[in-house]
Amino acid sequence: MSGPTADLFADDALQQPPRREQIGEQSYVLRGFALPWIDRLLPELRRVLAQSPFRQMVTPGGFTMSAALSSCGALGWTTDTHGYRYSPLDPSSQQPWPALPDALRELAVSAAADAGFSDFAPDACLINRYVPGAKMSLHQDKNERCYNAPVVSVSLGLAAIFLFGGHERGDKPQKISLFHGDVVVWGGVDRLRFHGVMPIKEGVHPIMGPQRINLTFRTAG
Ligand code: MD3
Ligand code: FE
C-alpha cells in the first residue's frame, strides 16, 4: 500500500494504549481484563452477596473500617477486636462462606497467568465495597499462609486511586488510577509491599451505581 491512506494502517496508527502496565518488578495492571467476564460475574456476585451480605468490620485497634466486606471461597478474611484472620465460617451467620463461583475463579486464574503466575489456585476471594468517602489505609497483607502465590484484584464501579508503596511504611507510594474492569496482579517480590486506597470520589457508575467493589483473590490456606 502507498499514498496518503497507507499511514492510517501503519502499526502506529492502530496502536492502542498499553493493555498491560508493569507497576512493580512482579506486578501488572491489566486494563479492562475483566470486561469480557462482567456479564457472568455480576449475577454470581449478586448470589454470593445474598448469602453473605456486606458488613462493616472492626479492627483490633477498635476502628470500624470504612469499606464494607464479604467473602466467598473456602476461606474469608475477617477482623474483630481479637485480630485479623482467615476463617472458613462467615462470623455473621456461623455458616461457611459461599462457594467461589466458576466465572470468578476463571477470571482470576487467567489474569494471574497473563502476568506470569501460571498455577494460581485461589481459595479466598475478599469482596470490598467502597461508597464515596470510603478508603483503605496503607497496610501489608500478611495473614496468608504462603506468600509465593500472587494476589489478583478486580476493580468494579467507581474509579479509585490505588496507593502502591514500598517495603517500609514510610516509602512514598505511587498513585495508580484503577477503573471498572481493571485487574491487578501482585506477586513475588512485590507481595509484601504496603498499599492502600484513597477516599473514593463522589459519583455514580453507569453499571455499578454509587460504589466501588473490589475483589481480591488469594491463596490463603
Ligand atoms: C499490593 N484491597 O483487601 S486491592 C485488601 O482496592 C486491599 O480493595 C484494596 O488492599 C482494594 O487487602 C487494594 C489489592 C491488593 C491486595 C493485596 C496486595 C494490593 C496489593 C498485596 C501486595 C501488594
Ligand atoms: Fe491489602
GROMACS .gro file of N, CA, C and O in nm, residues 9-133:
model
  500
    9PHE      N    1  -0.298   0.287   0.824
    9PHE     CA    2  -0.296   0.145   0.854
    9PHE      C    3  -0.162   0.096   0.906
    9PHE      O    4  -0.146  -0.021   0.935
   10ALA      N    5  -0.070   0.191   0.920
   10ALA     CA    6   0.060   0.153   0.977
   10ALA      C    7   0.038   0.114   1.123
   10ALA      O    8  -0.059   0.156   1.186
   11ASP      N    9   0.128   0.033   1.175
   11ASP     CA   10   0.112  -0.017   1.312
   11ASP      C   11   0.090   0.095   1.413
   11ASP      O   12   0.009   0.082   1.504
   12ASP      N   13   0.160   0.208   1.394
   12ASP     CA   14   0.150   0.316   1.492
   12ASP      C   15   0.008   0.370   1.500
   12ASP      O   16  -0.041   0.402   1.609
   13ALA      N   17  -0.059   0.381   1.385
   13ALA     CA   18  -0.193   0.438   1.384
   13ALA      C   19  -0.294   0.343   1.452
   13ALA      O   20  -0.397   0.387   1.502
   14LEU      N   21  -0.260   0.215   1.453
   14LEU     CA   22  -0.350   0.116   1.514
   14LEU      C   23  -0.318   0.092   1.660
   14LEU      O   24  -0.391   0.022   1.729
   15GLN      N   25  -0.208   0.153   1.708
   15GLN     CA   26  -0.163   0.126   1.844
   15GLN      C   27  -0.266   0.168   1.947
   15GLN      O   28  -0.310   0.281   1.950
   16GLN      N   29  -0.309   0.075   2.033
   16GLN     CA   30  -0.399   0.104   2.145
   16GLN      C   31  -0.313   0.144   2.266
   16GLN      O   32  -0.196   0.110   2.272
   17PRO      N   33  -0.373   0.212   2.364
   17PRO     CA   34  -0.296   0.234   2.487
   17PRO      C   35  -0.258   0.100   2.546
   17PRO      O   36  -0.327   0.001   2.524
   18PRO      N   37  -0.145   0.094   2.617
   18PRO     CA   38  -0.099  -0.038   2.665
   18PRO      C   39  -0.205  -0.105   2.751
   18PRO      O   40  -0.262  -0.043   2.841
   19ARG      N   41  -0.233  -0.229   2.723
   19ARG     CA   42  -0.332  -0.306   2.800
   19ARG      C   43  -0.268  -0.363   2.925
   19ARG      O   44  -0.336  -0.397   3.018
   20ARG      N   45  -0.138  -0.381   2.922
   20ARG     CA   46  -0.071  -0.436   3.039
   20ARG      C   47   0.038  -0.339   3.084
   20ARG      O   48   0.132  -0.313   3.010
   21GLU      N   49   0.023  -0.284   3.203
   21GLU     CA   50   0.119  -0.188   3.255
   21GLU      C   51   0.193  -0.251   3.371
   21GLU      O   52   0.130  -0.297   3.466
   22GLN      N   53   0.324  -0.249   3.363
   22GLN     CA   54   0.404  -0.302   3.474
   22GLN      C   55   0.418  -0.193   3.581
   22GLN      O   56   0.460  -0.082   3.550
   23ILE      N   57   0.377  -0.221   3.704
   23ILE     CA   58   0.384  -0.120   3.810
   23ILE      C   59   0.485  -0.157   3.919
   23ILE      O   60   0.509  -0.078   4.009
   24GLY      N   61   0.540  -0.275   3.908
   24GLY     CA   62   0.643  -0.320   4.004
   24GLY      C   63   0.720  -0.431   3.937
   24GLY      O   64   0.686  -0.473   3.827
   25GLU      N   65   0.825  -0.480   4.004
   25GLU     CA   66   0.907  -0.587   3.945
   25GLU      C   67   0.823  -0.705   3.902
   25GLU      O   68   0.848  -0.766   3.799
   26GLN      N   69   0.721  -0.740   3.982
   26GLN     CA   70   0.637  -0.855   3.951
   26GLN      C   71   0.489  -0.821   3.966
   26GLN      O   72   0.410  -0.905   4.011
   27SER      N   73   0.453  -0.697   3.929
   27SER     CA   74   0.315  -0.650   3.942
   27SER      C   75   0.269  -0.581   3.814
   27SER      O   76   0.345  -0.502   3.756
   28TYR      N   77   0.145  -0.611   3.775
   28TYR     CA   78   0.093  -0.562   3.648
   28TYR      C   79  -0.053  -0.517   3.661
   28TYR      O   80  -0.133  -0.583   3.727
   29VAL      N   81  -0.086  -0.405   3.595
   29VAL     CA   82  -0.225  -0.366   3.575
   29VAL      C   83  -0.267  -0.418   3.437
   29VAL      O   84  -0.201  -0.388   3.338
   30LEU      N   85  -0.374  -0.495   3.433
   30LEU     CA   86  -0.429  -0.547   3.307
   30LEU      C   87  -0.557  -0.466   3.280
   30LEU      O   88  -0.663  -0.495   3.337
   31ARG      N   89  -0.543  -0.363   3.196
   31ARG     CA   90  -0.656  -0.271   3.176
   31ARG      C   91  -0.773  -0.341   3.107
   31ARG      O   92  -0.755  -0.404   3.001
   32GLY      N   93  -0.891  -0.331   3.168
   32GLY     CA   94  -1.013  -0.384   3.107
   32GLY      C   95  -1.018  -0.536   3.100
   32GLY      O   96  -1.108  -0.591   3.037
   33PHE      N   97  -0.926  -0.605   3.168
   33PHE     CA   98  -0.917  -0.751   3.155
   33PHE      C   99  -1.046  -0.820   3.197
   33PHE      O  100  -1.082  -0.925   3.142
   34ALA      N  101  -1.119  -0.763   3.295
   34ALA     CA  102  -1.240  -0.829   3.347
   34ALA      C  103  -1.362  -0.804   3.260
   34ALA      O  104  -1.465  -0.870   3.278
   35LEU      N  105  -1.354  -0.709   3.166
   35LEU     CA  106  -1.475  -0.670   3.092
   35LEU      C  107  -1.543  -0.787   3.020
   35LEU      O  108  -1.665  -0.797   3.025
   36PRO      N  109  -1.469  -0.877   2.956
   36PRO     CA  110  -1.537  -0.990   2.890
   36PRO      C  111  -1.608  -1.084   2.987
   36PRO      O  112  -1.691  -1.165   2.943
   37TRP      N  113  -1.576  -1.077   3.116
   37TRP     CA  114  -1.638  -1.167   3.216
   37TRP      C  115  -1.758  -1.103   3.285
   37TRP      O  116  -1.829  -1.171   3.359
   38ILE      N  117  -1.775  -0.971   3.267
   38ILE     CA  118  -1.867  -0.896   3.354
   38ILE      C  119  -2.009  -0.954   3.354
   38ILE      O  120  -2.072  -0.965   3.459
   39ASP      N  121  -2.060  -0.993   3.238
   39ASP     CA  122  -2.199  -1.041   3.232
   39ASP      C  123  -2.219  -1.172   3.307
   39ASP      O  124  -2.329  -1.200   3.354
   40ARG      N  125  -2.115  -1.252   3.319
   40ARG     CA  126  -2.124  -1.375   3.400
   40ARG      C  127  -2.096  -1.345   3.547
   40ARG      O  128  -2.152  -1.409   3.636
   41LEU      N  129  -2.006  -1.250   3.567
   41LEU     CA  130  -1.957  -1.221   3.701
   41LEU      C  131  -2.062  -1.154   3.790
   41LEU      O  132  -2.080  -1.191   3.907
   42LEU      N  133  -2.136  -1.057   3.737
   42LEU     CA  134  -2.226  -0.978   3.821
   42LEU      C  135  -2.341  -1.062   3.880
   42LEU      O  136  -2.369  -1.049   4.000
   43PRO      N  137  -2.407  -1.150   3.805
   43PRO     CA  138  -2.510  -1.233   3.868
   43PRO      C  139  -2.453  -1.326   3.975
   43PRO      O  140  -2.518  -1.348   4.078
   44GLU      N  141  -2.332  -1.376   3.954
   44GLU     CA  142  -2.270  -1.463   4.055
   44GLU      C  143  -2.237  -1.385   4.181
   44GLU      O  144  -2.257  -1.432   4.293
   45LEU      N  145  -2.190  -1.263   4.160
   45LEU     CA  146  -2.159  -1.176   4.274
   45LEU      C  147  -2.287  -1.147   4.354
   45LEU      O  148  -2.287  -1.148   4.477
   46ARG      N  149  -2.396  -1.122   4.283
   46ARG     CA  150  -2.525  -1.096   4.349
   46ARG      C  151  -2.567  -1.216   4.435
   46ARG      O  152  -2.616  -1.200   4.546
   47ARG      N  153  -2.548  -1.337   4.382
   47ARG     CA  154  -2.584  -1.457   4.459
   47ARG      C  155  -2.498  -1.470   4.585
   47ARG      O  156  -2.548  -1.502   4.693
   48VAL      N  157  -2.368  -1.445   4.570
   48VAL     CA  158  -2.278  -1.451   4.686
   48VAL      C  159  -2.323  -1.352   4.793
   48VAL      O  160  -2.331  -1.385   4.912
   49LEU      N  161  -2.356  -1.230   4.750
   49LEU     CA  162  -2.388  -1.124   4.847
   49LEU      C  163  -2.526  -1.142   4.910
   49LEU      O  164  -2.551  -1.092   5.020
   50ALA      N  165  -2.614  -1.218   4.842
   50ALA     CA  166  -2.743  -1.250   4.904
   50ALA      C  167  -2.720  -1.346   5.022
   50ALA      O  168  -2.789  -1.339   5.123
   51GLN      N  169  -2.622  -1.434   5.007
   51GLN     CA  170  -2.591  -1.533   5.112
   51GLN      C  171  -2.504  -1.474   5.224
   51GLN      O  172  -2.527  -1.502   5.341
   52SER      N  173  -2.404  -1.395   5.185
   52SER     CA  174  -2.316  -1.331   5.284
   52SER      C  175  -2.310  -1.181   5.252
   52SER      O  176  -2.223  -1.136   5.177
   53PRO      N  177  -2.402  -1.104   5.308
   53PRO     CA  178  -2.409  -0.961   5.275
   53PRO      C  179  -2.288  -0.881   5.327
   53PRO      O  180  -2.219  -0.926   5.418
   54PHE      N  181  -2.268  -0.765   5.266
   54PHE     CA  182  -2.163  -0.674   5.313
   54PHE      C  183  -2.189  -0.635   5.456
   54PHE      O  184  -2.304  -0.613   5.496
   55ARG      N  185  -2.082  -0.624   5.532
   55ARG     CA  186  -2.089  -0.574   5.669
   55ARG      C  187  -1.961  -0.497   5.699
   55ARG      O  188  -1.856  -0.525   5.641
   56GLN      N  189  -1.971  -0.399   5.789
   56GLN     CA  190  -1.851  -0.325   5.828
   56GLN      C  191  -1.789  -0.393   5.948
   56GLN      O  192  -1.858  -0.426   6.045
   57MET      N  193  -1.659  -0.417   5.942
   57MET     CA  194  -1.590  -0.490   6.049
   57MET      C  195  -1.506  -0.393   6.131
   57MET      O  196  -1.471  -0.284   6.086
   58VAL      N  197  -1.473  -0.438   6.251
   58VAL     CA  198  -1.396  -0.357   6.345
   58VAL      C  199  -1.253  -0.412   6.351
   58VAL      O  200  -1.232  -0.533   6.354
   59THR      N  201  -1.155  -0.323   6.349
   59THR     CA  202  -1.015  -0.365   6.356
   59THR      C  203  -0.976  -0.393   6.502
   59THR      O  204  -1.046  -0.350   6.594
   60PRO      N  205  -0.864  -0.463   6.523
   60PRO     CA  206  -0.818  -0.488   6.661
   60PRO      C  207  -0.798  -0.357   6.737
   60PRO      O  208  -0.810  -0.355   6.860
   61GLY      N  209  -0.767  -0.249   6.667
   61GLY     CA  210  -0.750  -0.120   6.732
   61GLY      C  211  -0.881  -0.052   6.770
   61GLY      O  212  -0.880   0.056   6.828
   62GLY      N  213  -0.995  -0.115   6.733
   62GLY     CA  214  -1.125  -0.061   6.772
   62GLY      C  215  -1.188   0.031   6.670
   62GLY      O  216  -1.292   0.091   6.697
   63PHE      N  217  -1.127   0.044   6.550
   63PHE     CA  218  -1.184   0.130   6.446
   63PHE      C  219  -1.274   0.051   6.352
   63PHE      O  220  -1.240  -0.062   6.313
   64THR      N  221  -1.388   0.108   6.317
   64THR     CA  222  -1.475   0.045   6.218
   64THR      C  223  -1.421   0.079   6.079
   64THR      O  224  -1.398   0.196   6.048
   65MET      N  225  -1.397  -0.024   5.998
   65MET     CA  226  -1.344   0.000   5.862
   65MET      C  227  -1.449   0.074   5.778
   65MET      O  228  -1.568   0.045   5.788
   66SER      N  229  -1.403   0.167   5.695
   66SER     CA  230  -1.498   0.241   5.611
   66SER      C  231  -1.546   0.155   5.494
   66SER      O  232  -1.659   0.171   5.447
   67ALA      N  233  -1.463   0.063   5.447
   67ALA     CA  234  -1.506  -0.032   5.345
   67ALA      C  235  -1.588  -0.142   5.412
   67ALA      O  236  -1.558  -0.182   5.524
   68ALA      N  237  -1.695  -0.186   5.346
   68ALA     CA  238  -1.774  -0.299   5.394
   68ALA      C  239  -1.722  -0.425   5.323
   68ALA      O  240  -1.677  -0.417   5.209
   69LEU      N  241  -1.729  -0.539   5.393
   69LEU     CA  242  -1.663  -0.661   5.343
   69LEU      C  243  -1.757  -0.779   5.334
   69LEU      O  244  -1.851  -0.792   5.412
   70SER      N  245  -1.727  -0.866   5.240
   70SER     CA  246  -1.782  -1.000   5.239
   70SER      C  247  -1.674  -1.090   5.179
   70SER      O  248  -1.563  -1.042   5.149
   71SER      N  249  -1.704  -1.218   5.163
   71SER     CA  250  -1.607  -1.311   5.105
   71SER      C  251  -1.679  -1.426   5.039
   71SER      O  252  -1.796  -1.454   5.070
   72CYS      N  253  -1.608  -1.494   4.949
   72CYS     CA  254  -1.652  -1.624   4.903
   72CYS      C  255  -1.529  -1.711   4.885
   72CYS      O  256  -1.416  -1.661   4.885
   73GLY      N  257  -1.552  -1.842   4.875
   73GLY     CA  258  -1.440  -1.936   4.871
   73GLY      C  259  -1.427  -2.007   5.005
   73GLY      O  260  -1.502  -1.979   5.099
   74ALA      N  261  -1.332  -2.100   5.013
   74ALA     CA  262  -1.317  -2.183   5.133
   74ALA      C  263  -1.282  -2.099   5.256
   74ALA      O  264  -1.320  -2.134   5.367
   75LEU      N  265  -1.211  -1.990   5.236
   75LEU     CA  266  -1.168  -1.905   5.347
   75LEU      C  267  -1.207  -1.761   5.322
   75LEU      O  268  -1.200  -1.713   5.208
   76GLY      N  269  -1.246  -1.690   5.427
   76GLY     CA  270  -1.278  -1.549   5.416
   76GLY      C  271  -1.198  -1.470   5.519
   76GLY      O  272  -1.177  -1.517   5.632
   77TRP      N  273  -1.153  -1.352   5.478
   77TRP     CA  274  -1.075  -1.268   5.569
   77TRP      C  275  -1.169  -1.195   5.663
   77TRP      O  276  -1.272  -1.141   5.618
   78THR      N  277  -1.138  -1.196   5.790
   78THR     CA  278  -1.222  -1.125   5.888
   78THR      C  279  -1.134  -1.049   5.986
   78THR      O  280  -1.016  -1.080   6.003
   79THR      N  281  -1.194  -0.950   6.048
   79THR     CA  282  -1.129  -0.881   6.158
   79THR      C  283  -1.231  -0.855   6.267
   79THR      O  284  -1.350  -0.837   6.238
   80ASP      N  285  -1.183  -0.858   6.391
   80ASP     CA  286  -1.266  -0.815   6.505
   80ASP      C  287  -1.167  -0.763   6.608
   80ASP      O  288  -1.047  -0.747   6.579
   81THR      N  289  -1.215  -0.739   6.730
   81THR     CA  290  -1.125  -0.681   6.830
   81THR      C  291  -1.011  -0.777   6.866
   81THR      O  292  -0.909  -0.735   6.919
   82HIS      N  293  -1.026  -0.907   6.834
   82HIS     CA  294  -0.922  -1.004   6.869
   82HIS      C  295  -0.811  -1.013   6.765
   82HIS      O  296  -0.706  -1.071   6.792
   83GLY      N  297  -0.836  -0.964   6.642
   83GLY     CA  298  -0.730  -0.969   6.542
   83GLY      C  299  -0.782  -0.997   6.403
   83GLY      O  300  -0.902  -1.013   6.382
   84TYR      N  301  -0.688  -1.000   6.308
   84TYR     CA  302  -0.717  -1.033   6.168
   84TYR      C  303  -0.695  -1.182   6.147
   84TYR      O  304  -0.600  -1.239   6.201
   85ARG      N  305  -0.778  -1.247   6.068
   85ARG     CA  306  -0.753  -1.388   6.036
   85ARG      C  307  -0.840  -1.433   5.919
   85ARG      O  308  -0.938  -1.366   5.883
   86TYR      N  309  -0.805  -1.547   5.863
   86TYR     CA  310  -0.892  -1.614   5.765
   86TYR      C  311  -0.974  -1.718   5.839
   86TYR      O  312  -0.921  -1.790   5.925
   87SER      N  313  -1.103  -1.726   5.802
   87SER     CA  314  -1.191  -1.821   5.869
   87SER      C  315  -1.276  -1.893   5.765
   87SER      O  316  -1.318  -1.833   5.666
   88PRO      N  317  -1.304  -2.023   5.787
   88PRO     CA  318  -1.393  -2.096   5.695
   88PRO      C  319  -1.540  -2.058   5.715
   88PRO      O  320  -1.623  -2.091   5.630
   89LEU      N  321  -1.574  -1.990   5.826
   89LEU     CA  322  -1.713  -1.953   5.853
   89LEU      C  323  -1.732  -1.802   5.846
   89LEU      O  324  -1.645  -1.725   5.890
   90ASP      N  325  -1.845  -1.763   5.793
   90ASP     CA  326  -1.888  -1.623   5.798
   90ASP      C  327  -1.928  -1.593   5.943
   90ASP      O  328  -2.020  -1.657   5.995
   91PRO      N  329  -1.859  -1.500   6.010
   91PRO     CA  330  -1.891  -1.476   6.151
   91PRO      C  331  -2.034  -1.425   6.174
   91PRO      O  332  -2.088  -1.442   6.283
   92SER      N  333  -2.095  -1.365   6.071
   92SER     CA  334  -2.233  -1.315   6.088
   92SER      C  335  -2.334  -1.428   6.095
   92SER      O  336  -2.434  -1.418   6.166
   93SER      N  337  -2.310  -1.536   6.018
   93SER     CA  338  -2.408  -1.645   6.010
   93SER      C  339  -2.357  -1.773   6.076
   93SER      O  340  -2.435  -1.866   6.096
   94GLN      N  341  -2.228  -1.780   6.104
   94GLN     CA  342  -2.163  -1.903   6.151
   94GLN      C  343  -2.178  -2.018   6.050
   94GLN      O  344  -2.164  -2.135   6.085
   95GLN      N  345  -2.205  -1.982   5.924
   95GLN     CA  346  -2.214  -2.081   5.815
   95GLN      C  347  -2.091  -2.064   5.725
   95GLN      O  348  -2.029  -1.958   5.725
   96PRO      N  349  -2.056  -2.167   5.646
   96PRO     CA  350  -1.946  -2.149   5.551
   96PRO      C  351  -1.972  -2.030   5.458
   96PRO      O  352  -2.088  -2.000   5.428
   97TRP      N  353  -1.866  -1.967   5.413
   97TRP     CA  354  -1.880  -1.862   5.312
   97TRP      C  355  -1.937  -1.924   5.184
   97TRP      O  356  -1.920  -2.044   5.161
   98PRO      N  357  -2.003  -1.847   5.100
   98PRO     CA  358  -2.049  -1.900   4.971
   98PRO      C  359  -1.930  -1.956   4.891
   98PRO      O  360  -1.817  -1.907   4.905
   99ALA      N  361  -1.957  -2.056   4.808
   99ALA     CA  362  -1.851  -2.113   4.724
   99ALA      C  363  -1.798  -2.007   4.627
   99ALA      O  364  -1.868  -1.912   4.594
  100LEU      N  365  -1.673  -2.026   4.584
  100LEU     CA  366  -1.614  -1.936   4.484
  100LEU      C  367  -1.674  -1.970   4.347
  100LEU      O  368  -1.653  -2.080   4.297
  101PRO      N  369  -1.752  -1.879   4.287
  101PRO     CA  370  -1.815  -1.910   4.159
  101PRO      C  371  -1.711  -1.934   4.047
  101PRO      O  372  -1.604  -1.873   4.047
  102ASP      N  373  -1.747  -2.022   3.953
  102ASP     CA  374  -1.655  -2.060   3.845
  102ASP      C  375  -1.603  -1.940   3.766
  102ASP      O  376  -1.485  -1.932   3.735
  103ALA      N  377  -1.694  -1.847   3.731
  103ALA     CA  378  -1.651  -1.733   3.648
  103ALA      C  379  -1.547  -1.650   3.721
  103ALA      O  380  -1.453  -1.599   3.658
  104LEU      N  381  -1.563  -1.635   3.851
  104LEU     CA  382  -1.466  -1.557   3.929
  104LEU      C  383  -1.332  -1.628   3.932
  104LEU      O  384  -1.227  -1.566   3.914
  105ARG      N  385  -1.335  -1.759   3.956
  105ARG     CA  386  -1.209  -1.834   3.959
  105ARG      C  387  -1.138  -1.830   3.823
  105ARG      O  388  -1.018  -1.805   3.815
  106GLU      N  389  -1.214  -1.850   3.716
  106GLU     CA  390  -1.154  -1.847   3.581
  106GLU      C  391  -1.090  -1.713   3.551
  106GLU      O  392  -0.979  -1.706   3.496
  107LEU      N  393  -1.160  -1.606   3.586
  107LEU     CA  394  -1.106  -1.472   3.565
  107LEU      C  395  -0.975  -1.454   3.640
  107LEU      O  396  -0.874  -1.409   3.584
  108ALA      N  397  -0.973  -1.491   3.768
  108ALA     CA  398  -0.853  -1.473   3.850
  108ALA      C  399  -0.736  -1.557   3.799
  108ALA      O  400  -0.623  -1.510   3.792
  109VAL      N  401  -0.766  -1.682   3.762
  109VAL     CA  402  -0.659  -1.772   3.717
  109VAL      C  403  -0.603  -1.723   3.584
  109VAL      O  404  -0.481  -1.723   3.562
  110SER      N  405  -0.688  -1.675   3.494
  110SER     CA  406  -0.634  -1.632   3.364
  110SER      C  407  -0.562  -1.498   3.376
  110SER      O  408  -0.464  -1.476   3.305
  111ALA      N  409  -0.604  -1.412   3.466
  111ALA     CA  410  -0.528  -1.287   3.489
  111ALA      C  411  -0.391  -1.319   3.547
  111ALA      O  412  -0.290  -1.262   3.503
  112ALA      N  413  -0.387  -1.409   3.644
  112ALA     CA  414  -0.258  -1.446   3.703
  112ALA      C  415  -0.165  -1.502   3.596
  112ALA      O  416  -0.047  -1.464   3.588
  113ALA      N  417  -0.218  -1.589   3.510
  113ALA     CA  418  -0.137  -1.649   3.403
  113ALA      C  419  -0.085  -1.540   3.308
  113ALA      O  420   0.031  -1.542   3.266
  114ASP      N  421  -0.170  -1.442   3.275
  114ASP     CA  422  -0.132  -1.332   3.187
  114ASP      C  423  -0.014  -1.252   3.245
  114ASP      O  424   0.065  -1.196   3.172
  115ALA      N  425  -0.007  -1.248   3.378
  115ALA     CA  426   0.101  -1.173   3.444
  115ALA      C  427   0.220  -1.263   3.479
  115ALA      O  428   0.313  -1.217   3.546
  116GLY      N  429   0.215  -1.390   3.436
  116GLY     CA  430   0.331  -1.477   3.453
  116GLY      C  431   0.325  -1.571   3.572
  116GLY      O  432   0.423  -1.638   3.603
  117PHE      N  433   0.208  -1.578   3.638
  117PHE     CA  434   0.192  -1.672   3.751
  117PHE      C  435   0.102  -1.786   3.705
  117PHE      O  436  -0.020  -1.773   3.701
  118SER      N  437   0.165  -1.899   3.669
  118SER     CA  438   0.094  -1.997   3.589
  118SER      C  439   0.002  -2.091   3.666
  118SER      O  440  -0.097  -2.135   3.611
  119ASP      N  441   0.028  -2.124   3.792
  119ASP     CA  442  -0.070  -2.217   3.851
  119ASP      C  443  -0.133  -2.162   3.978
  119ASP      O  444  -0.128  -2.222   4.084
  120PHE      N  445  -0.197  -2.049   3.962
  120PHE     CA  446  -0.265  -1.983   4.073
  120PHE      C  447  -0.388  -2.065   4.113
  120PHE      O  448  -0.469  -2.101   4.029
  121ALA      N  449  -0.399  -2.096   4.241
  121ALA     CA  450  -0.513  -2.173   4.292
  121ALA      C  451  -0.575  -2.097   4.409
  121ALA      O  452  -0.547  -2.126   4.526
  122PRO      N  453  -0.660  -1.998   4.381
  122PRO     CA  454  -0.717  -1.918   4.490
  122PRO      C  455  -0.814  -1.998   4.575
  122PRO      O  456  -0.892  -2.078   4.524
  123ASP      N  457  -0.807  -1.977   4.707
  123ASP     CA  458  -0.906  -2.039   4.797
  123ASP      C  459  -0.982  -1.932   4.875
  123ASP      O  460  -1.062  -1.965   4.964
  124ALA      N  461  -0.957  -1.806   4.845
  124ALA     CA  462  -1.025  -1.697   4.916
  124ALA      C  463  -1.048  -1.582   4.819
  124ALA      O  464  -0.959  -1.546   4.742
  125CYS      N  465  -1.168  -1.527   4.823
  125CYS     CA  466  -1.199  -1.406   4.747
  125CYS      C  467  -1.264  -1.307   4.843
  125CYS      O  468  -1.378  -1.327   4.888
  126LEU      N  469  -1.188  -1.204   4.878
  126LEU     CA  470  -1.238  -1.097   4.965
  126LEU      C  471  -1.308  -0.993   4.878
  126LEU      O  472  -1.257  -0.957   4.771
  127ILE      N  473  -1.425  -0.950   4.920
  127ILE     CA  474  -1.504  -0.855   4.844
  127ILE      C  475  -1.516  -0.727   4.926
  127ILE      O  476  -1.573  -0.729   5.036
  128ASN      N  477  -1.457  -0.621   4.876
  128ASN     CA  478  -1.460  -0.492   4.947
  128ASN      C  479  -1.556  -0.398   4.876
  128ASN      O  480  -1.549  -0.384   4.753
  129ARG      N  481  -1.642  -0.333   4.951
  129ARG     CA  482  -1.733  -0.233   4.894
  129ARG      C  483  -1.701  -0.096   4.951
  129ARG      O  484  -1.702  -0.076   5.071
  130TYR      N  485  -1.674  -0.002   4.860
  130TYR     CA  486  -1.644   0.136   4.897
  130TYR      C  487  -1.755   0.227   4.846
  130TYR      O  488  -1.783   0.227   4.727
  131VAL      N  489  -1.817   0.303   4.936
  131VAL     CA  490  -1.904   0.412   4.892
  131VAL      C  491  -1.816   0.537   4.887
  131VAL      O  492  -1.704   0.537   4.940
  132PRO      N  493  -1.862   0.644   4.822
  132PRO     CA  494  -1.780   0.766   4.817
  132PRO      C  495  -1.737   0.806   4.959
  132PRO      O  496  -1.816   0.803   5.053
  133GLY      N  497  -1.609   0.839   4.972
  133GLY     CA  498  -1.551   0.875   5.101
  133GLY      C  499  -1.481   0.759   5.170
  133GLY      O  500  -1.392   0.781   5.252
   0.00000   0.00000   0.00000
